[in-house]
Amino acid sequence: MNDSNTQLPFELVEIIISEFWHSEHASDDRIAFMTACPLINSLWKDIYANITSRDIYVPTVPYLFYLCSIIHSQKSSIYRPFLSKSTRSITCHVNLLKSNSNSAMFPYLVFCHLPNFAGFRKCFPDIQYIHLETKLLPEPYCGPRKLSHRLI
């Protein structure tokens, strides 16, 4: 049997991607996952695009600009038709427990200083939530600070 032709079943790939995507991870781990997943093969890329376009995580400011550019141009080799019509939420999670240099801190600040969400409504017409969350101290001392905006 040739290992290069072996492929995991659709359902298993969907579980792997979904479980990782909806779990809490450091920004660097999320970036590595976001980079690697679409490169595995077309099945992984399609499932990744379907899941991640519904609930977007923004790990860096350049990624936020990337999202805006592909929505504006309607050109994306990964997301194709999924992105603007299927997005329900955008999350920016910052974990400052180990370091104050979490890469998601900058998009968090960008979101916090937006004058309004009209631009997001135009880019993401079906978006319902923007979640902003920071972790400054371990859980027993202080839970995560959360700021969520329901947009509907």
mmCIF file with all atom_site columns, C-alpha atoms in Angstrom:
data_model
loop_
_atom_site.group_PDB
_atom_site.id
_atom_site.type_symbol
_atom_site.label_atom_id
_atom_site.label_alt_id
_atom_site.label_comp_id
_atom_site.label_asym_id
_atom_site.label_entity_id
_atom_site.label_seq_id
_atom_site.pdbx_PDB_ins_code
_atom_site.Cartn_x
_atom_site.Cartn_y
_atom_site.Cartn_z
_atom_site.occupancy
_atom_site.B_iso_or_equiv
_atom_site.pdbx_formal_charge
_atom_site.auth_seq_id
_atom_site.auth_comp_id
_atom_site.auth_asym_id
_atom_site.auth_atom_id
_atom_site.pdbx_PDB_model_num
ATOM 1   C CA . MET A 1 1   ? 0.000   0.000  0.000  1.00 0.00 ? 1   MET A CA 1
ATOM 2   C CA . ASN A 1 2   ? 1.330   3.418  -0.940 1.00 0.00 ? 2   ASN A CA 1
ATOM 3   C CA . ASP A 1 3   ? 1.280   5.767  2.073  1.00 0.00 ? 3   ASP A CA 1
ATOM 4   C CA . SER A 1 4   ? 1.074   8.883  -0.092 1.00 0.00 ? 4   SER A CA 1
ATOM 5   C CA . ASN A 1 5   ? -2.419  7.832  -1.245 1.00 0.00 ? 5   ASN A CA 1
ATOM 6   C CA . THR A 1 6   ? -3.714  7.112  2.250  1.00 0.00 ? 6   THR A CA 1
ATOM 7   C CA . GLN A 1 7   ? -6.210  9.694  3.436  1.00 0.00 ? 7   GLN A CA 1
ATOM 8   C CA . LEU A 1 8   ? -8.163  10.063 6.655  1.00 0.00 ? 8   LEU A CA 1
ATOM 9   C CA . PRO A 1 9   ? -11.954 9.878  6.364  1.00 0.00 ? 9   PRO A CA 1
ATOM 10  C CA . PHE A 1 10  ? -13.806 13.178 5.927  1.00 0.00 ? 10  PHE A CA 1
ATOM 11  C CA . GLU A 1 11  ? -15.511 12.861 9.326  1.00 0.00 ? 11  GLU A CA 1
ATOM 12  C CA . LEU A 1 12  ? -12.232 12.372 11.181 1.00 0.00 ? 12  LEU A CA 1
ATOM 13  C CA . VAL A 1 13  ? -10.573 15.347 9.483  1.00 0.00 ? 13  VAL A CA 1
ATOM 14  C CA . GLU A 1 14  ? -13.634 17.439 10.342 1.00 0.00 ? 14  GLU A CA 1
ATOM 15  C CA . ILE A 1 15  ? -13.422 16.414 14.021 1.00 0.00 ? 15  ILE A CA 1
ATOM 16  C CA . ILE A 1 16  ? -9.682  17.143 14.199 1.00 0.00 ? 16  ILE A CA 1
ATOM 17  C CA . ILE A 1 17  ? -10.019 20.602 12.684 1.00 0.00 ? 17  ILE A CA 1
ATOM 18  C CA . SER A 1 18  ? -13.169 21.511 14.599 1.00 0.00 ? 18  SER A CA 1
ATOM 19  C CA . GLU A 1 19  ? -11.816 20.368 17.966 1.00 0.00 ? 19  GLU A CA 1
ATOM 20  C CA . PHE A 1 20  ? -8.599  22.310 17.524 1.00 0.00 ? 20  PHE A CA 1
ATOM 21  C CA . TRP A 1 21  ? -10.335 25.383 16.134 1.00 0.00 ? 21  TRP A CA 1
ATOM 22  C CA . HIS A 1 22  ? -12.856 25.697 18.941 1.00 0.00 ? 22  HIS A CA 1
ATOM 23  C CA . SER A 1 23  ? -10.308 25.060 21.715 1.00 0.00 ? 23  SER A CA 1
ATOM 24  C CA . GLU A 1 24  ? -8.155  27.675 23.396 1.00 0.00 ? 24  GLU A CA 1
ATOM 25  C CA . HIS A 1 25  ? -4.594  27.830 22.066 1.00 0.00 ? 25  HIS A CA 1
ATOM 26  C CA . ALA A 1 26  ? -1.676  30.222 22.184 1.00 0.00 ? 26  ALA A CA 1
ATOM 27  C CA . SER A 1 27  ? -1.553  32.550 19.193 1.00 0.00 ? 27  SER A CA 1
ATOM 28  C CA . ASP A 1 28  ? 1.658   30.990 17.891 1.00 0.00 ? 28  ASP A CA 1
ATOM 29  C CA . ASP A 1 29  ? 0.110   27.500 17.965 1.00 0.00 ? 29  ASP A CA 1
ATOM 30  C CA . ARG A 1 30  ? -3.003  28.774 16.208 1.00 0.00 ? 30  ARG A CA 1
ATOM 31  C CA . ILE A 1 31  ? -0.874  30.465 13.535 1.00 0.00 ? 31  ILE A CA 1
ATOM 32  C CA . ALA A 1 32  ? 1.053   27.218 12.946 1.00 0.00 ? 32  ALA A CA 1
ATOM 33  C CA . PHE A 1 33  ? -2.247  25.329 12.589 1.00 0.00 ? 33  PHE A CA 1
ATOM 34  C CA . MET A 1 34  ? -3.686  27.990 10.271 1.00 0.00 ? 34  MET A CA 1
ATOM 35  C CA . THR A 1 35  ? -0.587  27.797 8.101  1.00 0.00 ? 35  THR A CA 1
ATOM 36  C CA . ALA A 1 36  ? -0.268  24.006 7.946  1.00 0.00 ? 36  ALA A CA 1
ATOM 37  C CA . CYS A 1 37  ? -3.870  22.827 7.629  1.00 0.00 ? 37  CYS A CA 1
ATOM 38  C CA . PRO A 1 38  ? -4.648  24.101 4.118  1.00 0.00 ? 38  PRO A CA 1
ATOM 39  C CA . LEU A 1 39  ? -1.335  22.710 2.849  1.00 0.00 ? 39  LEU A CA 1
ATOM 40  C CA . ILE A 1 40  ? -1.991  19.057 3.773  1.00 0.00 ? 40  ILE A CA 1
ATOM 41  C CA . ASN A 1 41  ? -4.301  18.285 0.856  1.00 0.00 ? 41  ASN A CA 1
ATOM 42  C CA . SER A 1 42  ? -7.514  19.510 -0.775 1.00 0.00 ? 42  SER A CA 1
ATOM 43  C CA . LEU A 1 43  ? -9.772  17.676 1.704  1.00 0.00 ? 43  LEU A CA 1
ATOM 44  C CA . TRP A 1 44  ? -8.076  19.350 4.679  1.00 0.00 ? 44  TRP A CA 1
ATOM 45  C CA . LYS A 1 45  ? -8.142  22.720 2.897  1.00 0.00 ? 45  LYS A CA 1
ATOM 46  C CA . ASP A 1 46  ? -11.869 22.518 2.119  1.00 0.00 ? 46  ASP A CA 1
ATOM 47  C CA . ILE A 1 47  ? -12.867 21.388 5.611  1.00 0.00 ? 47  ILE A CA 1
ATOM 48  C CA . TYR A 1 48  ? -10.541 23.972 7.173  1.00 0.00 ? 48  TYR A CA 1
ATOM 49  C CA . ALA A 1 49  ? -12.103 26.760 5.083  1.00 0.00 ? 49  ALA A CA 1
ATOM 50  C CA . ASN A 1 50  ? -15.638 25.666 5.925  1.00 0.00 ? 50  ASN A CA 1
ATOM 51  C CA . ILE A 1 51  ? -15.036 25.520 9.692  1.00 0.00 ? 51  ILE A CA 1
ATOM 52  C CA . THR A 1 52  ? -12.725 28.490 10.098 1.00 0.00 ? 52  THR A CA 1
ATOM 53  C CA . SER A 1 53  ? -14.782 30.865 7.981  1.00 0.00 ? 53  SER A CA 1
ATOM 54  C CA . ARG A 1 54  ? -17.738 30.531 10.383 1.00 0.00 ? 54  ARG A CA 1
ATOM 55  C CA . ASP A 1 55  ? -15.824 31.441 13.539 1.00 0.00 ? 55  ASP A CA 1
ATOM 56  C CA . ILE A 1 56  ? -12.768 33.510 12.667 1.00 0.00 ? 56  ILE A CA 1
ATOM 57  C CA . TYR A 1 57  ? -9.812  33.873 15.027 1.00 0.00 ? 57  TYR A CA 1
ATOM 58  C CA . VAL A 1 58  ? -7.566  36.864 14.473 1.00 0.00 ? 58  VAL A CA 1
ATOM 59  C CA . PRO A 1 59  ? -4.051  36.115 15.754 1.00 0.00 ? 59  PRO A CA 1
ATOM 60  C CA . THR A 1 60  ? -2.220  39.103 14.204 1.00 0.00 ? 60  THR A CA 1
ATOM 61  C CA . VAL A 1 61  ? -2.945  42.515 12.698 1.00 0.00 ? 61  VAL A CA 1
ATOM 62  C CA . PRO A 1 62  ? -1.593  41.425 9.268  1.00 0.00 ? 62  PRO A CA 1
ATOM 63  C CA . TYR A 1 63  ? -4.114  38.565 9.325  1.00 0.00 ? 63  TYR A CA 1
ATOM 64  C CA . LEU A 1 64  ? -6.901  41.069 9.968  1.00 0.00 ? 64  LEU A CA 1
ATOM 65  C CA . PHE A 1 65  ? -5.717  43.077 6.949  1.00 0.00 ? 65  PHE A CA 1
ATOM 66  C CA . TYR A 1 66  ? -5.449  39.846 4.931  1.00 0.00 ? 66  TYR A CA 1
ATOM 67  C CA . LEU A 1 67  ? -9.099  39.033 5.699  1.00 0.00 ? 67  LEU A CA 1
ATOM 68  C CA . CYS A 1 68  ? -10.179 42.499 4.614  1.00 0.00 ? 68  CYS A CA 1
ATOM 69  C CA . SER A 1 69  ? -8.205  42.250 1.381  1.00 0.00 ? 69  SER A CA 1
ATOM 70  C CA . ILE A 1 70  ? -9.581  38.859 0.344  1.00 0.00 ? 70  ILE A CA 1
ATOM 71  C CA . ILE A 1 71  ? -13.129 39.964 1.104  1.00 0.00 ? 71  ILE A CA 1
ATOM 72  C CA . HIS A 1 72  ? -12.630 43.105 -0.960 1.00 0.00 ? 72  HIS A CA 1
ATOM 73  C CA . SER A 1 73  ? -10.988 41.291 -3.887 1.00 0.00 ? 73  SER A CA 1
ATOM 74  C CA . GLN A 1 74  ? -13.131 38.121 -3.625 1.00 0.00 ? 74  GLN A CA 1
ATOM 75  C CA . LYS A 1 75  ? -9.951  36.143 -4.336 1.00 0.00 ? 75  LYS A CA 1
ATOM 76  C CA . SER A 1 76  ? -8.756  33.481 -1.946 1.00 0.00 ? 76  SER A CA 1
ATOM 77  C CA . SER A 1 77  ? -7.273  30.113 -2.746 1.00 0.00 ? 77  SER A CA 1
ATOM 78  C CA . ILE A 1 78  ? -8.421  28.824 0.650  1.00 0.00 ? 78  ILE A CA 1
ATOM 79  C CA . TYR A 1 79  ? -11.724 30.461 1.542  1.00 0.00 ? 79  TYR A CA 1
ATOM 80  C CA . ARG A 1 80  ? -13.273 30.944 -1.903 1.00 0.00 ? 80  ARG A CA 1
ATOM 81  C CA . PRO A 1 81  ? -17.043 31.505 -1.369 1.00 0.00 ? 81  PRO A CA 1
ATOM 82  C CA . PHE A 1 82  ? -17.080 30.714 2.345  1.00 0.00 ? 82  PHE A CA 1
ATOM 83  C CA . LEU A 1 83  ? -15.757 33.800 4.040  1.00 0.00 ? 83  LEU A CA 1
ATOM 84  C CA . SER A 1 84  ? -18.055 36.801 3.907  1.00 0.00 ? 84  SER A CA 1
ATOM 85  C CA . LYS A 1 85  ? -21.397 34.975 3.853  1.00 0.00 ? 85  LYS A CA 1
ATOM 86  C CA . SER A 1 86  ? -20.752 32.330 6.500  1.00 0.00 ? 86  SER A CA 1
ATOM 87  C CA . THR A 1 87  ? -18.922 34.275 9.241  1.00 0.00 ? 87  THR A CA 1
ATOM 88  C CA . ARG A 1 88  ? -20.825 34.237 12.543 1.00 0.00 ? 88  ARG A CA 1
ATOM 89  C CA . SER A 1 89  ? -18.154 35.444 14.943 1.00 0.00 ? 89  SER A CA 1
ATOM 90  C CA . ILE A 1 90  ? -14.698 36.966 15.121 1.00 0.00 ? 90  ILE A CA 1
ATOM 91  C CA . THR A 1 91  ? -12.537 36.217 18.161 1.00 0.00 ? 91  THR A CA 1
ATOM 92  C CA . CYS A 1 92  ? -9.329  37.785 19.330 1.00 0.00 ? 92  CYS A CA 1
ATOM 93  C CA . HIS A 1 93  ? -7.916  35.915 22.346 1.00 0.00 ? 93  HIS A CA 1
ATOM 94  C CA . VAL A 1 94  ? -4.815  37.263 24.070 1.00 0.00 ? 94  VAL A CA 1
ATOM 95  C CA . ASN A 1 95  ? -2.972  35.168 26.662 1.00 0.00 ? 95  ASN A CA 1
ATOM 96  C CA . LEU A 1 96  ? -0.517  37.293 28.617 1.00 0.00 ? 96  LEU A CA 1
ATOM 97  C CA . LEU A 1 97  ? 0.157   34.757 31.380 1.00 0.00 ? 97  LEU A CA 1
ATOM 98  C CA . LYS A 1 98  ? 3.639   33.778 30.204 1.00 0.00 ? 98  LYS A CA 1
ATOM 99  C CA . SER A 1 99  ? 4.606   36.845 28.235 1.00 0.00 ? 99  SER A CA 1
ATOM 100 C CA . ASN A 1 100 ? 3.310   40.286 27.413 1.00 0.00 ? 100 ASN A CA 1
ATOM 101 C CA . SER A 1 101 ? 4.252   39.825 23.767 1.00 0.00 ? 101 SER A CA 1
ATOM 102 C CA . ASN A 1 102 ? 1.379   37.619 22.598 1.00 0.00 ? 102 ASN A CA 1
ATOM 103 C CA . SER A 1 103 ? 0.976   38.337 18.887 1.00 0.00 ? 103 SER A CA 1
ATOM 104 C CA . ALA A 1 104 ? -2.807  38.683 19.273 1.00 0.00 ? 104 ALA A CA 1
ATOM 105 C CA . MET A 1 105 ? -2.385  41.745 21.518 1.00 0.00 ? 105 MET A CA 1
ATOM 106 C CA . PHE A 1 106 ? -2.137  44.081 18.535 1.00 0.00 ? 106 PHE A CA 1
ATOM 107 C CA . PRO A 1 107 ? -5.350  42.994 16.771 1.00 0.00 ? 107 PRO A CA 1
ATOM 108 C CA . TYR A 1 108 ? -7.034  43.120 20.182 1.00 0.00 ? 108 TYR A CA 1
ATOM 109 C CA . LEU A 1 109 ? -6.000  46.770 20.485 1.00 0.00 ? 109 LEU A CA 1
ATOM 110 C CA . VAL A 1 110 ? -7.172  47.474 16.927 1.00 0.00 ? 110 VAL A CA 1
ATOM 111 C CA . PHE A 1 111 ? -10.601 45.987 17.706 1.00 0.00 ? 111 PHE A CA 1
ATOM 112 C CA . CYS A 1 112 ? -10.845 47.902 20.998 1.00 0.00 ? 112 CYS A CA 1
ATOM 113 C CA . HIS A 1 113 ? -10.165 51.215 19.285 1.00 0.00 ? 113 HIS A CA 1
ATOM 114 C CA . LEU A 1 114 ? -12.548 50.861 16.355 1.00 0.00 ? 114 LEU A CA 1
ATOM 115 C CA . PRO A 1 115 ? -15.011 53.757 16.322 1.00 0.00 ? 115 PRO A CA 1
ATOM 116 C CA . ASN A 1 116 ? -17.879 51.470 15.242 1.00 0.00 ? 116 ASN A CA 1
ATOM 117 C CA . PHE A 1 117 ? -18.568 48.106 13.666 1.00 0.00 ? 117 PHE A CA 1
ATOM 118 C CA . ALA A 1 118 ? -20.146 49.319 10.422 1.00 0.00 ? 118 ALA A CA 1
ATOM 119 C CA . GLY A 1 119 ? -17.104 48.186 8.433  1.00 0.00 ? 119 GLY A CA 1
ATOM 120 C CA . PHE A 1 120 ? -17.393 44.679 9.836  1.00 0.00 ? 120 PHE A CA 1
ATOM 121 C CA . ARG A 1 121 ? -21.093 44.578 8.991  1.00 0.00 ? 121 ARG A CA 1
ATOM 122 C CA . LYS A 1 122 ? -20.253 45.465 5.395  1.00 0.00 ? 122 LYS A CA 1
ATOM 123 C CA . CYS A 1 123 ? -17.489 42.842 5.113  1.00 0.00 ? 123 CYS A CA 1
ATOM 124 C CA . PHE A 1 124 ? -19.304 40.199 7.149  1.00 0.00 ? 124 PHE A CA 1
ATOM 125 C CA . PRO A 1 125 ? -23.065 40.723 6.656  1.00 0.00 ? 125 PRO A CA 1
ATOM 126 C CA . ASP A 1 126 ? -24.076 37.729 8.800  1.00 0.00 ? 126 ASP A CA 1
ATOM 127 C CA . ILE A 1 127 ? -21.678 38.305 11.699 1.00 0.00 ? 127 ILE A CA 1
ATOM 128 C CA . GLN A 1 128 ? -23.325 38.100 15.109 1.00 0.00 ? 128 GLN A CA 1
ATOM 129 C CA . TYR A 1 129 ? -20.468 38.480 17.611 1.00 0.00 ? 129 TYR A CA 1
ATOM 130 C CA . ILE A 1 130 ? -17.049 39.991 18.063 1.00 0.00 ? 130 ILE A CA 1
ATOM 131 C CA . HIS A 1 131 ? -15.282 38.437 21.062 1.00 0.00 ? 131 HIS A CA 1
ATOM 132 C CA . LEU A 1 132 ? -12.274 40.104 22.655 1.00 0.00 ? 132 LEU A CA 1
ATOM 133 C CA . GLU A 1 133 ? -10.620 38.260 25.519 1.00 0.00 ? 133 GLU A CA 1
ATOM 134 C CA . THR A 1 134 ? -7.434  38.682 27.548 1.00 0.00 ? 134 THR A CA 1
ATOM 135 C CA . LYS A 1 135 ? -5.840  36.487 30.192 1.00 0.00 ? 135 LYS A CA 1
ATOM 136 C CA . LEU A 1 136 ? -3.650  38.469 32.561 1.00 0.00 ? 136 LEU A CA 1
ATOM 137 C CA . LEU A 1 137 ? -3.496  36.209 35.639 1.00 0.00 ? 137 LEU A CA 1
ATOM 138 C CA . PRO A 1 138 ? -3.924  32.450 36.187 1.00 0.00 ? 138 PRO A CA 1
ATOM 139 C CA . GLU A 1 139 ? -7.530  31.239 36.629 1.00 0.00 ? 139 GLU A CA 1
ATOM 140 C CA . PRO A 1 140 ? -7.562  30.835 40.445 1.00 0.00 ? 140 PRO A CA 1
ATOM 141 C CA . TYR A 1 141 ? -6.618  34.496 40.854 1.00 0.00 ? 141 TYR A CA 1
ATOM 142 C CA . CYS A 1 142 ? -8.599  36.039 38.100 1.00 0.00 ? 142 CYS A CA 1
ATOM 143 C CA . GLY A 1 143 ? -10.674 34.681 35.249 1.00 0.00 ? 143 GLY A CA 1
ATOM 144 C CA . PRO A 1 144 ? -10.180 35.912 31.705 1.00 0.00 ? 144 PRO A CA 1
ATOM 145 C CA . ARG A 1 145 ? -11.371 39.415 30.947 1.00 0.00 ? 145 ARG A CA 1
ATOM 146 C CA . LYS A 1 146 ? -13.942 39.186 28.211 1.00 0.00 ? 146 LYS A CA 1
ATOM 147 C CA . LEU A 1 147 ? -15.510 41.812 26.059 1.00 0.00 ? 147 LEU A CA 1
ATOM 148 C CA . SER A 1 148 ? -18.135 40.589 23.632 1.00 0.00 ? 148 SER A CA 1
ATOM 149 C CA . HIS A 1 149 ? -20.219 42.642 21.287 1.00 0.00 ? 149 HIS A CA 1
ATOM 150 C CA . ARG A 1 150 ? -23.411 41.132 19.985 1.00 0.00 ? 150 ARG A CA 1
ATOM 151 C CA . LEU A 1 151 ? -23.994 42.835 16.676 1.00 0.00 ? 151 LEU A CA 1
ATOM 152 C CA . ILE A 1 152 ? -27.581 41.850 15.928 1.00 0.00 ? 152 ILE A CA 1
#
